[in-house]
XYZ file of N, CA and C in Angstrom:
123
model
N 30.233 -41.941 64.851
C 29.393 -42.894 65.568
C 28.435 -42.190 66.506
N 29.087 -42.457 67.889
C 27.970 -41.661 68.668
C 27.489 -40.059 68.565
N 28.556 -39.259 68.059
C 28.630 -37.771 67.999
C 28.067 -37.426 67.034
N 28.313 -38.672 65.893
C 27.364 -38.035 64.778
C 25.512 -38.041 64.496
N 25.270 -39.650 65.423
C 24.270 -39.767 66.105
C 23.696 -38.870 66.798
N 24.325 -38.192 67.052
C 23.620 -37.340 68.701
C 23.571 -35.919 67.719
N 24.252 -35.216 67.015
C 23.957 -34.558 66.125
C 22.591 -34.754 65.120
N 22.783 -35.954 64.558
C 21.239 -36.144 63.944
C 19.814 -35.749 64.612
N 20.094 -36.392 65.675
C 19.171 -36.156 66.911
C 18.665 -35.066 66.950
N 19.602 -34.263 67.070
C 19.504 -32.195 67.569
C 18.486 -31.941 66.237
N 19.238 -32.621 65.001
C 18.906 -32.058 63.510
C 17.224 -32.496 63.815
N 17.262 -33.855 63.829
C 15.746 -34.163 63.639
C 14.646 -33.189 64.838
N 15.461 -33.117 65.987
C 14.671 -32.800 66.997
C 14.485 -31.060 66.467
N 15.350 -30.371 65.874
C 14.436 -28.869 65.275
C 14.286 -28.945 63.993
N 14.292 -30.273 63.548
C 13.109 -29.888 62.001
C 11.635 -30.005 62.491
N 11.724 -31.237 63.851
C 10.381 -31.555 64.548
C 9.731 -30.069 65.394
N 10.651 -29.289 65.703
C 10.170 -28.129 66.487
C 10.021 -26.993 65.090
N 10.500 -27.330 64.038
C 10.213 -26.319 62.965
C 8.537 -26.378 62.467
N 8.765 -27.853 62.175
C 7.520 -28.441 61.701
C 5.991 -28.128 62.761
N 6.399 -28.298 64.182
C 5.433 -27.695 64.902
C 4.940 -26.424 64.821
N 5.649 -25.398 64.709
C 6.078 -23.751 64.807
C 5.216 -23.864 63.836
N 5.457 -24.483 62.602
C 4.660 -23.845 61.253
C 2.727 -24.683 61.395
N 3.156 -25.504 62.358
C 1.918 -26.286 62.229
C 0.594 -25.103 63.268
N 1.139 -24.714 64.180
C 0.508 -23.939 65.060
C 0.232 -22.359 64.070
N 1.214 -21.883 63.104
C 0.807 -20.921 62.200
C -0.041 -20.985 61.206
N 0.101 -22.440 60.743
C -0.559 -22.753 59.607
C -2.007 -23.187 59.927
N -2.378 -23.984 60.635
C -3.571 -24.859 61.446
C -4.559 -23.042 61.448
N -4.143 -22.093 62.417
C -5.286 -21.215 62.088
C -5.694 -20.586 60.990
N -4.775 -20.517 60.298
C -4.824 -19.899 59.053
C -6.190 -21.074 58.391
N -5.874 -22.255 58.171
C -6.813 -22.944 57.157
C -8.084 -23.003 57.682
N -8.238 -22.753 59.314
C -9.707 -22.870 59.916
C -10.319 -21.510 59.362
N -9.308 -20.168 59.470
C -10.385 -19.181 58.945
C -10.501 -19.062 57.749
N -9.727 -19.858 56.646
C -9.917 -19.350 55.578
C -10.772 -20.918 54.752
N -10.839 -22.107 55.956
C -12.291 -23.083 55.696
C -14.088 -22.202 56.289
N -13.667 -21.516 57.419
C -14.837 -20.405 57.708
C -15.500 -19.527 56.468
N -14.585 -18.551 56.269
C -14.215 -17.786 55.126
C -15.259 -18.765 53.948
N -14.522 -19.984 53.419
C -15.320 -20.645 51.993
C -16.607 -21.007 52.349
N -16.769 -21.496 53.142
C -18.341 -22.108 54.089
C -19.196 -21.032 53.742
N -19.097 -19.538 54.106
C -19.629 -18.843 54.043
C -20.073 -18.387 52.569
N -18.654 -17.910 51.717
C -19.090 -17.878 50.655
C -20.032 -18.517 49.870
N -19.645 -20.078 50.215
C -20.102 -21.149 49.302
C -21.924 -21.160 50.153
């Protein structure tokens, strides 16, 4: 009940801090490599 609840919680709350982590790695990556095609193209 509650323990397993509150476990989910933790779970969701670092897939949400995973999902950020990769969002802050990933986000620059696609600006230089949308720079990068702009140019080419």
């Amino acid at each position: 009940g509650v323990a397993r609840g509150w476990a989910d919680g933790i779970v969701r709350d670092s897939d949400w801090m995973n999902l950020c982590r990769r969002q802050t790695i990933i986000a620059p990556t696609l600006r230089v490599v949308a720079q990068f095609w702009t140019l080419r193209v």
